Tab-separated table of N, CA, C and O and ligand atoms in Angstrom:
chain	number	residue	atom	x	y	z
A	18	MET	N	-76.886	-15.025	116.091
A	18	MET	CA	-77.672	-13.971	115.453
A	18	MET	C	-77.302	-12.618	116.066
A	18	MET	O	-77.465	-12.444	117.270
A	19	PRO	N	-76.813	-11.674	115.272
A	19	PRO	CA	-76.449	-10.366	115.842
A	19	PRO	C	-77.679	-9.652	116.410
A	19	PRO	O	-78.768	-9.740	115.866
A	20	SER	N	-77.469	-8.966	117.509
A	20	SER	CA	-78.554	-8.214	118.148
A	20	SER	C	-78.018	-6.825	118.476
A	20	SER	O	-76.855	-6.495	118.202
A	21	ILE	N	-78.870	-6.030	119.113
A	21	ILE	CA	-78.447	-4.702	119.546
A	21	ILE	C	-77.209	-4.791	120.449
A	21	ILE	O	-76.360	-3.893	120.442
A	22	PHE	N	-77.080	-5.878	121.203
A	22	PHE	CA	-75.915	-5.997	122.088
A	22	PHE	C	-74.625	-6.222	121.295
A	22	PHE	O	-73.552	-5.819	121.747
A	23	SER	N	-74.718	-6.836	120.129
A	23	SER	CA	-73.522	-6.963	119.286
A	23	SER	C	-73.037	-5.580	118.870
A	23	SER	O	-71.826	-5.341	118.770
A	24	LYS	N	-73.965	-4.667	118.647
A	24	LYS	CA	-73.576	-3.299	118.271
A	24	LYS	C	-72.951	-2.569	119.454
A	24	LYS	O	-72.067	-1.730	119.275
A	25	ILE	N	-73.404	-2.869	120.664
A	25	ILE	CA	-72.777	-2.265	121.848
A	25	ILE	C	-71.358	-2.815	122.019
A	25	ILE	O	-70.407	-2.066	122.277
A	26	ILE	N	-71.197	-4.119	121.816
A	26	ILE	CA	-69.860	-4.730	121.915
A	26	ILE	C	-68.921	-4.106	120.881
A	26	ILE	O	-67.762	-3.799	121.178
A	27	ALA	N	-69.437	-3.877	119.677
A	27	ALA	CA	-68.621	-3.319	118.588
A	27	ALA	C	-68.466	-1.805	118.685
A	27	ALA	O	-67.812	-1.191	117.838
A	28	LYS	N	-69.101	-1.202	119.704
A	28	LYS	CA	-69.072	0.262	119.918
A	28	LYS	C	-69.726	1.010	118.750
A	28	LYS	O	-69.393	2.159	118.467
A	29	GLU	N	-70.651	0.338	118.103
A	29	GLU	CA	-71.404	0.996	117.029
A	29	GLU	C	-72.542	1.844	117.592
A	29	GLU	O	-73.033	2.753	116.916
A	30	ILE	N	-72.995	1.489	118.794
A	30	ILE	CA	-73.918	2.358	119.516
A	30	ILE	C	-73.379	2.536	120.921
A	30	ILE	O	-72.717	1.646	121.461
A	31	PRO	N	-73.643	3.687	121.541
A	31	PRO	CA	-73.049	3.963	122.847
A	31	PRO	C	-73.743	3.210	123.976
A	31	PRO	O	-74.914	2.831	123.882
A	32	ALA	N	-72.991	3.014	125.043
A	32	ALA	CA	-73.545	2.441	126.273
A	32	ALA	C	-72.688	2.950	127.425
A	32	ALA	O	-71.523	3.334	127.231
A	33	ASP	N	-73.283	2.967	128.601
A	33	ASP	CA	-72.559	3.373	129.807
A	33	ASP	C	-71.855	2.131	130.350
A	33	ASP	O	-72.414	1.361	131.136
A	34	ILE	N	-70.642	1.929	129.888
A	34	ILE	CA	-69.905	0.698	130.181
A	34	ILE	C	-69.234	0.776	131.554
A	34	ILE	O	-68.539	1.747	131.872
A	35	LEU	N	-69.462	-0.259	132.355
A	35	LEU	CA	-68.916	-0.318	133.716
A	35	LEU	C	-67.695	-1.221	133.793
A	35	LEU	O	-66.863	-1.068	134.693
A	36	HIS	N	-67.613	-2.164	132.882
A	36	HIS	CA	-66.478	-3.093	132.874
A	36	HIS	C	-66.373	-3.685	131.477
A	36	HIS	O	-67.377	-4.011	130.849
A	37	GLU	N	-65.131	-3.872	131.037
A	37	GLU	CA	-64.911	-4.577	129.775
A	37	GLU	C	-63.637	-5.380	129.874
A	37	GLU	O	-62.618	-4.901	130.393
A	38	ASP	N	-63.693	-6.607	129.395
A	38	ASP	CA	-62.468	-7.401	129.226
A	38	ASP	C	-62.627	-8.221	127.950
A	38	ASP	O	-63.552	-7.983	127.162
A	39	ASP	N	-61.732	-9.180	127.752
A	39	ASP	CA	-61.768	-9.947	126.505
A	39	ASP	C	-63.021	-10.809	126.376
A	39	ASP	O	-63.430	-11.158	125.269
A	40	VAL	N	-63.603	-11.135	127.502
A	40	VAL	CA	-64.680	-12.134	127.523
A	40	VAL	C	-66.065	-11.515	127.655
A	40	VAL	O	-67.022	-11.999	127.068
A	41	CYS	N	-66.167	-10.454	128.436
A	41	CYS	CA	-67.508	-9.926	128.714
A	41	CYS	C	-67.509	-8.420	128.904
A	41	CYS	O	-66.468	-7.773	129.004
A	42	LEU	N	-68.748	-7.921	128.941
A	42	LEU	CA	-68.987	-6.485	129.035
A	42	LEU	C	-70.097	-6.270	130.057
A	42	LEU	O	-71.065	-7.028	130.092
A	43	ALA	N	-69.959	-5.235	130.887
A	43	ALA	CA	-71.030	-4.837	131.812
A	43	ALA	C	-71.382	-3.388	131.511
A	43	ALA	O	-70.491	-2.539	131.376
A	44	PHE	N	-72.666	-3.118	131.384
A	44	PHE	CA	-73.111	-1.747	131.083
A	44	PHE	C	-74.490	-1.517	131.700
A	44	PHE	O	-75.244	-2.448	131.946
A	45	ARG	N	-74.793	-0.242	131.940
A	45	ARG	CA	-76.069	0.098	132.557
A	45	ARG	C	-77.226	-0.162	131.593
A	45	ARG	O	-77.115	0.131	130.388
A	46	ASP	N	-78.313	-0.685	132.158
A	46	ASP	CA	-79.524	-0.895	131.365
A	46	ASP	C	-80.101	0.468	130.979
A	46	ASP	O	-80.174	1.386	131.802
A	47	ILE	N	-80.539	0.582	129.739
A	47	ILE	CA	-81.053	1.859	129.239
A	47	ILE	C	-82.403	2.214	129.868
A	47	ILE	O	-82.794	3.376	129.891
A	48	ASN	N	-83.088	1.216	130.406
A	48	ASN	CA	-84.418	1.413	130.995
A	48	ASN	C	-84.433	0.770	132.386
A	48	ASN	O	-85.035	-0.295	132.589
A	49	PRO	N	-83.750	1.404	133.353
A	49	PRO	CA	-83.503	0.732	134.640
A	49	PRO	C	-84.778	0.436	135.427
A	49	PRO	O	-85.689	1.256	135.483
A	50	LYS	N	-84.806	-0.750	136.033
A	50	LYS	CA	-85.940	-1.194	136.847
A	50	LYS	C	-85.623	-1.134	138.333
A	50	LYS	O	-86.409	-1.613	139.163
A	51	ALA	N	-84.502	-0.569	138.675
A	51	ALA	CA	-84.069	-0.439	140.069
A	51	ALA	C	-83.030	0.685	140.100
A	51	ALA	O	-82.500	1.069	139.046
A	52	PRO	N	-82.736	1.236	141.291
A	52	PRO	CA	-81.744	2.322	141.349
A	52	PRO	C	-80.412	1.949	140.698
A	52	PRO	O	-79.757	2.802	140.085
A	53	VAL	N	-80.017	0.707	140.848
A	53	VAL	CA	-78.853	0.194	140.114
A	53	VAL	C	-79.344	-0.951	139.245
A	53	VAL	O	-79.988	-1.890	139.731
A	54	HIS	N	-79.109	-0.858	137.958
A	54	HIS	CA	-79.531	-1.922	137.031
A	54	HIS	C	-78.521	-1.964	135.893
A	54	HIS	O	-78.463	-1.076	135.054
A	55	PHE	N	-77.707	-3.003	135.922
A	55	PHE	CA	-76.752	-3.169	134.821
A	55	PHE	C	-76.845	-4.585	134.275
A	55	PHE	O	-77.454	-5.479	134.882
A	56	LEU	N	-76.273	-4.755	133.093
A	56	LEU	CA	-76.279	-6.038	132.389
A	56	LEU	C	-74.854	-6.525	132.232
A	56	LEU	O	-73.944	-5.716	132.012
A	57	VAL	N	-74.674	-7.817	132.380
A	57	VAL	CA	-73.383	-8.448	132.068
A	57	VAL	C	-73.631	-9.395	130.905
A	57	VAL	O	-74.545	-10.243	130.974
A	58	ILE	N	-72.856	-9.231	129.853
A	58	ILE	CA	-73.043	-10.066	128.662
A	58	ILE	C	-71.711	-10.659	128.231
A	58	ILE	O	-70.661	-10.027	128.382
A	59	PRO	N	-71.754	-11.876	127.679
A	59	PRO	CA	-70.539	-12.409	127.053
A	59	PRO	C	-70.345	-11.737	125.703
A	59	PRO	O	-71.332	-11.386	125.030
A	60	LYS	N	-69.099	-11.551	125.302
A	60	LYS	CA	-68.866	-11.023	123.950
A	60	LYS	C	-69.208	-12.059	122.879
A	60	LYS	O	-69.611	-11.698	121.778
A	61	LYS	N	-69.085	-13.313	123.236
A	61	LYS	CA	-69.485	-14.375	122.301
A	61	LYS	C	-70.987	-14.295	122.063
A	61	LYS	O	-71.755	-14.078	123.005
A	62	GLU	N	-71.372	-14.461	120.818
A	62	GLU	CA	-72.812	-14.424	120.504
A	62	GLU	C	-73.471	-15.735	120.902
A	62	GLU	O	-73.454	-16.714	120.153
A	63	ILE	N	-74.036	-15.735	122.105
A	63	ILE	CA	-74.817	-16.869	122.615
A	63	ILE	C	-76.227	-16.320	122.786
A	63	ILE	O	-76.414	-15.279	123.415
A	64	GLU	N	-77.206	-17.024	122.232
A	64	GLU	CA	-78.546	-16.436	122.179
A	64	GLU	C	-79.206	-16.346	123.548
A	64	GLU	O	-79.875	-15.347	123.856
A	65	SER	N	-79.049	-17.358	124.363
A	65	SER	CA	-79.705	-17.354	125.678
A	65	SER	C	-79.032	-18.370	126.575
A	65	SER	O	-78.188	-19.168	126.121
A	66	LEU	N	-79.443	-18.392	127.836
A	66	LEU	CA	-78.892	-19.389	128.767
A	66	LEU	C	-79.255	-20.800	128.324
A	66	LEU	O	-78.537	-21.754	128.637
A	67	ALA	N	-80.337	-20.921	127.578
A	67	ALA	CA	-80.751	-22.235	127.084
A	67	ALA	C	-79.858	-22.719	125.941
A	67	ALA	O	-80.005	-23.856	125.495
A	68	ASP	N	-78.963	-21.867	125.473
A	68	ASP	CA	-78.131	-22.205	124.315
A	68	ASP	C	-76.659	-22.373	124.664
A	68	ASP	O	-75.828	-22.463	123.760
A	69	VAL	N	-76.336	-22.409	125.953
A	69	VAL	CA	-74.936	-22.577	126.327
A	69	VAL	C	-74.544	-24.052	126.228
A	69	VAL	O	-75.393	-24.943	126.264
A	70	SER	N	-73.241	-24.286	126.112
A	70	SER	CA	-72.743	-25.661	126.148
A	70	SER	C	-71.549	-25.704	127.088
A	70	SER	O	-71.110	-24.670	127.606
A	71	GLU	N	-71.025	-26.887	127.302
A	71	GLU	CA	-69.942	-27.023	128.275
A	71	GLU	C	-68.714	-26.212	127.877
A	71	GLU	O	-67.961	-25.772	128.735
A	72	GLU	N	-68.537	-25.978	126.608
A	72	GLU	CA	-67.372	-25.177	126.180
A	72	GLU	C	-67.500	-23.708	126.637
A	72	GLU	O	-66.537	-22.957	126.568
A	73	ASP	N	-68.678	-23.326	127.095
A	73	ASP	CA	-68.899	-21.942	127.537
A	73	ASP	C	-68.681	-21.762	129.046
A	73	ASP	O	-68.924	-20.669	129.574
A	74	GLU	N	-68.240	-22.803	129.727
A	74	GLU	CA	-68.134	-22.727	131.190
A	74	GLU	C	-67.258	-21.570	131.662
A	74	GLU	O	-67.615	-20.853	132.600
A	75	ALA	N	-66.126	-21.377	131.028
A	75	ALA	CA	-65.218	-20.309	131.470
A	75	ALA	C	-65.849	-18.931	131.233
A	75	ALA	O	-65.698	-18.014	132.051
A	76	ILE	N	-66.556	-18.794	130.136
A	76	ILE	CA	-67.233	-17.525	129.824
A	76	ILE	C	-68.284	-17.222	130.884
A	76	ILE	O	-68.374	-16.102	131.408
A	77	LEU	N	-69.083	-18.233	131.206
A	77	LEU	CA	-70.144	-18.040	132.199
A	77	LEU	C	-69.552	-17.719	133.560
A	77	LEU	O	-70.059	-16.846	134.282
A	78	GLY	N	-68.482	-18.395	133.905
A	78	GLY	CA	-67.820	-18.117	135.179
A	78	GLY	C	-67.296	-16.694	135.227
A	78	GLY	O	-67.439	-15.995	136.242
A	79	ARG	N	-66.719	-16.245	134.142
A	79	ARG	CA	-66.202	-14.876	134.084
A	79	ARG	C	-67.342	-13.871	134.246
A	79	ARG	O	-67.203	-12.862	134.947
A	80	CYS	N	-68.466	-14.135	133.598
A	80	CYS	CA	-69.627	-13.230	133.738
A	80	CYS	C	-70.061	-13.140	135.202
A	80	CYS	O	-70.407	-12.046	135.688
A	81	MET	N	-70.037	-14.255	135.921
A	81	MET	CA	-70.447	-14.234	137.332
A	81	MET	C	-69.469	-13.409	138.168
A	81	MET	O	-69.885	-12.620	139.031
A	82	VAL	N	-68.201	-13.599	137.925
A	82	VAL	CA	-67.193	-12.858	138.693
A	82	VAL	C	-67.302	-11.360	138.399
A	82	VAL	O	-67.245	-10.526	139.305
A	83	VAL	N	-67.486	-11.014	137.139
A	83	VAL	CA	-67.636	-9.598	136.773
A	83	VAL	C	-68.890	-9.019	137.415
A	83	VAL	O	-68.874	-7.892	137.951
A	84	ALA	N	-69.986	-9.771	137.398
A	84	ALA	CA	-71.220	-9.287	138.034
A	84	ALA	C	-70.969	-8.971	139.504
A	84	ALA	O	-71.377	-7.921	140.021
A	85	SER	N	-70.289	-9.854	140.180
A	85	SER	CA	-70.008	-9.660	141.599
A	85	SER	C	-69.126	-8.438	141.829
A	85	SER	O	-69.386	-7.614	142.711
A	86	LYS	N	-68.089	-8.299	141.030
A	86	LYS	CA	-67.157	-7.175	141.219
A	86	LYS	C	-67.822	-5.839	140.882
A	86	LYS	O	-67.620	-4.840	141.583
A	87	VAL	N	-68.607	-5.795	139.823
A	87	VAL	CA	-69.271	-4.539	139.473
A	87	VAL	C	-70.344	-4.200	140.503
A	87	VAL	O	-70.506	-3.033	140.885
A	88	ALA	N	-71.075	-5.203	140.977
A	88	ALA	CA	-72.066	-4.954	142.033
A	88	ALA	C	-71.380	-4.351	143.263
A	88	ALA	O	-71.897	-3.395	143.869
A	89	ASP	N	-70.241	-4.863	143.594
A	89	ASP	CA	-69.476	-4.323	144.721
A	89	ASP	C	-69.083	-2.870	144.447
A	89	ASP	O	-69.275	-1.979	145.291
A	90	ALA	N	-68.592	-2.609	143.244
A	90	ALA	CA	-68.180	-1.249	142.878
A	90	ALA	C	-69.364	-0.285	142.852
A	90	ALA	O	-69.204	0.921	143.062
A	91	GLU	N	-70.553	-0.820	142.606
A	91	GLU	CA	-71.772	-0.002	142.570
A	91	GLU	C	-72.390	0.180	143.954
A	91	GLU	O	-73.460	0.770	144.093
A	92	GLY	N	-71.741	-0.364	144.972
A	92	GLY	CA	-72.188	-0.150	146.349
A	92	GLY	C	-73.339	-1.035	146.780
A	92	GLY	O	-74.106	-0.662	147.673
A	93	LEU	N	-73.441	-2.225	146.174
A	93	LEU	CA	-74.581	-3.094	146.477
A	93	LEU	C	-74.273	-4.105	147.581
A	93	LEU	O	-74.747	-5.249	147.537
A	94	GLU	N	-73.540	-3.685	148.611
A	94	GLU	CA	-73.188	-4.669	149.643
A	94	GLU	C	-74.401	-5.182	150.413
A	94	GLU	O	-74.370	-6.254	151.005
A	95	ALA	N	-75.518	-4.439	150.377
A	95	ALA	CA	-76.737	-4.915	151.064
A	95	ALA	C	-77.414	-6.041	150.288
A	95	ALA	O	-78.292	-6.719	150.838
A	96	GLY	N	-77.028	-6.236	149.038
A	96	GLY	CA	-77.579	-7.327	148.250
A	96	GLY	C	-78.120	-6.863	146.917
A	96	GLY	O	-78.229	-5.666	146.642
A	97	TYR	N	-78.436	-7.820	146.099
A	97	TYR	CA	-78.929	-7.531	144.743
A	97	TYR	C	-79.510	-8.802	144.177
A	97	TYR	O	-79.439	-9.869	144.792
A	98	ARG	N	-80.100	-8.680	143.005
A	98	ARG	CA	-80.653	-9.852	142.328
A	98	ARG	C	-80.060	-9.983	140.949
A	98	ARG	O	-79.927	-8.990	140.224
A	99	MET	N	-79.703	-11.215	140.587
A	99	MET	CA	-79.259	-11.505	139.218
A	99	MET	C	-80.366	-12.295	138.525
A	99	MET	O	-80.912	-13.235	139.101
A	100	VAL	N	-80.680	-11.887	137.301
A	100	VAL	CA	-81.771	-12.509	136.538
A	100	VAL	C	-81.286	-12.786	135.127
A	100	VAL	O	-80.633	-11.932	134.516
A	101	ALA	N	-81.620	-13.957	134.619
A	101	ALA	CA	-81.356	-14.263	133.204
A	101	ALA	C	-82.681	-14.663	132.556
A	101	ALA	O	-83.064	-15.840	132.579
A	102	ASN	N	-83.399	-13.675	132.044
A	102	ASN	CA	-84.626	-13.973	131.313
A	102	ASN	C	-84.252	-14.838	130.115
A	102	ASN	O	-83.334	-14.487	129.362
A	103	THR	N	-84.953	-15.950	129.951
A	103	THR	CA	-84.521	-16.940	128.962
A	103	THR	C	-85.663	-17.353	128.036
A	103	THR	O	-86.675	-17.883	128.497
A	104	ARG	N	-85.463	-17.048	126.771
A	104	ARG	CA	-86.430	-17.361	125.708
A	104	ARG	C	-87.797	-16.725	125.991
A	104	ARG	O	-87.938	-15.873	126.857
A	105	GLU	N	-88.763	-17.132	125.211
A	105	GLU	CA	-90.042	-16.421	125.179
A	105	GLU	C	-90.752	-16.424	126.529
A	105	GLU	O	-91.145	-15.371	127.046
A	106	GLU	N	-90.910	-17.592	127.127
A	106	GLU	CA	-91.662	-17.632	128.385
A	106	GLU	C	-90.871	-17.042	129.537
A	106	GLU	O	-91.443	-16.690	130.571
A	107	GLY	N	-89.582	-16.915	129.360
A	107	GLY	CA	-88.759	-16.270	130.382
A	107	GLY	C	-88.758	-14.752	130.279
A	107	GLY	O	-88.155	-14.079	131.106
A	108	GLY	N	-89.405	-14.237	129.232
A	108	GLY	CA	-89.501	-12.790	129.079
A	108	GLY	C	-88.292	-12.157	128.430
A	108	GLY	O	-88.068	-10.952	128.557
A	109	GLN	N	-87.505	-12.960	127.693
A	109	GLN	CA	-86.304	-12.415	127.041
A	109	GLN	C	-86.681	-11.628	125.792
A	109	GLN	O	-87.424	-12.118	124.943
A	110	GLU	N	-86.171	-10.404	125.710
A	110	GLU	CA	-86.450	-9.564	124.537
A	110	GLU	C	-85.242	-9.446	123.612
A	110	GLU	O	-85.404	-9.375	122.398
A	111	VAL	N	-84.061	-9.375	124.179
A	111	VAL	CA	-82.848	-9.245	123.354
A	111	VAL	C	-82.197	-10.631	123.245
A	111	VAL	O	-81.836	-11.235	124.267
A	112	PRO	N	-82.060	-11.139	122.009
A	112	PRO	CA	-81.565	-12.510	121.833
A	112	PRO	C	-80.045	-12.619	121.889
A	112	PRO	O	-79.397	-13.132	120.955
A	113	HIS	N	-79.481	-12.108	122.963
A	113	HIS	CA	-78.045	-12.258	123.255
A	113	HIS	C	-77.990	-12.467	124.759
A	113	HIS	O	-78.500	-11.628	125.513
A	114	LEU	N	-77.404	-13.584	125.185
A	114	LEU	CA	-77.369	-13.914	126.617
A	114	LEU	C	-76.951	-12.716	127.458
A	114	LEU	O	-75.950	-12.057	127.156
A	115	HIS	N	-77.728	-12.420	128.494
A	115	HIS	CA	-77.379	-11.314	129.394
A	115	HIS	C	-77.898	-11.608	130.784
A	115	HIS	O	-78.944	-12.227	130.957
A	116	PHE	N	-77.149	-11.142	131.740
A	116	PHE	CA	-77.525	-11.254	133.144
A	116	PHE	C	-77.859	-9.855	133.641
A	116	PHE	O	-77.020	-8.953	133.578
A	117	HIS	N	-79.082	-9.693	134.140
A	117	HIS	CA	-79.467	-8.436	134.776
A	117	HIS	C	-78.967	-8.464	136.218
A	117	HIS	O	-79.143	-9.460	136.917
A	118	ILE	N	-78.412	-7.369	136.686
A	118	ILE	CA	-78.114	-7.200	138.106
A	118	ILE	C	-78.885	-5.969	138.570
A	118	ILE	O	-78.703	-4.877	138.040
A	119	LEU	N	-79.794	-6.221	139.511
A	119	LEU	CA	-80.682	-5.171	140.021
A	119	LEU	C	-80.442	-5.000	141.505
A	119	LEU	O	-80.392	-5.982	142.254
A	120	GLY	N	-80.340	-3.751	141.931
A	120	GLY	CA	-80.117	-3.516	143.355
A	120	GLY	C	-80.425	-2.084	143.735
A	120	GLY	O	-80.866	-1.272	142.914
A	121	GLY	N	-80.248	-1.813	145.020
A	121	GLY	CA	-80.520	-0.473	145.524
A	121	GLY	C	-81.918	-0.326	146.081
A	121	GLY	O	-82.315	0.773	146.494
A	122	ARG	N	-82.670	-1.416	146.092
A	122	ARG	CA	-83.992	-1.445	146.733
A	122	ARG	C	-84.298	-2.910	147.064
A	122	ARG	O	-83.721	-3.830	146.448
A	123	PRO	N	-85.240	-3.142	148.019
A	123	PRO	CA	-85.607	-4.538	148.299
A	123	PRO	C	-86.287	-5.175	147.091
A	123	PRO	O	-87.060	-4.512	146.389
A	124	MET	N	-86.012	-6.426	146.862
A	124	MET	CA	-86.602	-7.158	145.746
A	124	MET	C	-87.754	-8.021	146.247
A	124	MET	O	-87.691	-8.586	147.331
A	125	ASN	N	-88.784	-8.137	145.439
A	125	ASN	CA	-89.931	-8.979	145.796
A	125	ASN	C	-89.732	-10.404	145.286
A	125	ASN	O	-88.988	-10.644	144.341
A	126	TRP	N	-90.434	-11.312	145.922
A	126	TRP	CA	-90.445	-12.707	145.470
A	126	TRP	C	-91.835	-13.275	145.669
A	126	TRP	O	-92.427	-12.995	146.706
A	127	PRO	N	-92.430	-14.006	144.752
A	127	PRO	CA	-91.854	-14.409	143.467
A	127	PRO	C	-91.961	-13.298	142.434
A	127	PRO	O	-92.809	-12.407	142.571
A	128	PRO	N	-91.103	-13.352	141.411
A	128	PRO	CA	-91.198	-12.364	140.329
A	128	PRO	C	-92.469	-12.632	139.514
A	128	PRO	O	-93.054	-13.721	139.589
A	129	GLY	N	-92.866	-11.697	138.718
A	129	GLY	CA	-94.096	-11.835	137.921
A	129	GLY	C	-93.944	-12.803	136.779
A	129	GLY	O	-92.870	-13.193	136.418
B	218	5GP	P1	-84.543	-8.858	128.447
B	218	5GP	O1	-85.991	-8.504	128.510
B	218	5GP	O2	-84.140	-9.370	127.093
B	218	5GP	O3	-84.122	-9.787	129.556
B	218	5GP	O4	-83.777	-7.534	128.765
B	218	5GP	C1	-83.179	-6.727	127.796
B	218	5GP	C2	-82.734	-5.468	128.499
B	218	5GP	O5	-81.905	-4.755	127.635
B	218	5GP	C3	-83.892	-4.560	128.909
B	218	5GP	O6	-83.859	-4.337	130.315
B	218	5GP	C4	-83.625	-3.284	128.111
B	218	5GP	O7	-83.927	-2.113	128.830
B	218	5GP	C5	-82.138	-3.404	127.805
B	218	5GP	N1	-81.752	-2.764	126.557
B	218	5GP	C6	-82.356	-2.937	125.338
B	218	5GP	N2	-81.734	-2.212	124.401
B	218	5GP	C7	-80.716	-1.569	125.031
B	218	5GP	C8	-79.711	-0.661	124.574
B	218	5GP	O8	-79.624	-0.309	123.398
B	218	5GP	N3	-78.832	-0.204	125.502
B	218	5GP	C9	-78.901	-0.585	126.826
B	218	5GP	N4	-77.977	-0.077	127.650
B	218	5GP	N5	-79.823	-1.439	127.279
B	218	5GP	C10	-80.729	-1.919	126.402
């Protein structure tokens, strides 16, 4: 199902893109919840983490590597948090799989 993130991938709407390759895209969240807050998304339209299959392993691995490299480039050597809000009870609003990377301040646990 196309979402707002499909339009960002297609460059139909602008985003502050931090990384792009054939498999995934990293861009700053429009409504940041931390001094550094970016999203890593697969270009493939996967609705959520609950909708992945084994054929997506390479895509998911690439997203993790990109998250790590962009976090490093953003100066998050003190640490950060990766979050994948998943479906309704997980608090997911955009139905395109995305990983939040939040950093630049201490994170609380447990999340709300
Ligand atoms: P979710 O609640 O689905 O896990 O998170 C979706 C995230 O996408 C939110 O943090 C929201 O601020 C971000 N977001 C929604 N629409 C846009 C947009 O058009 N551009 C950017 N850069 N981020 C967006």
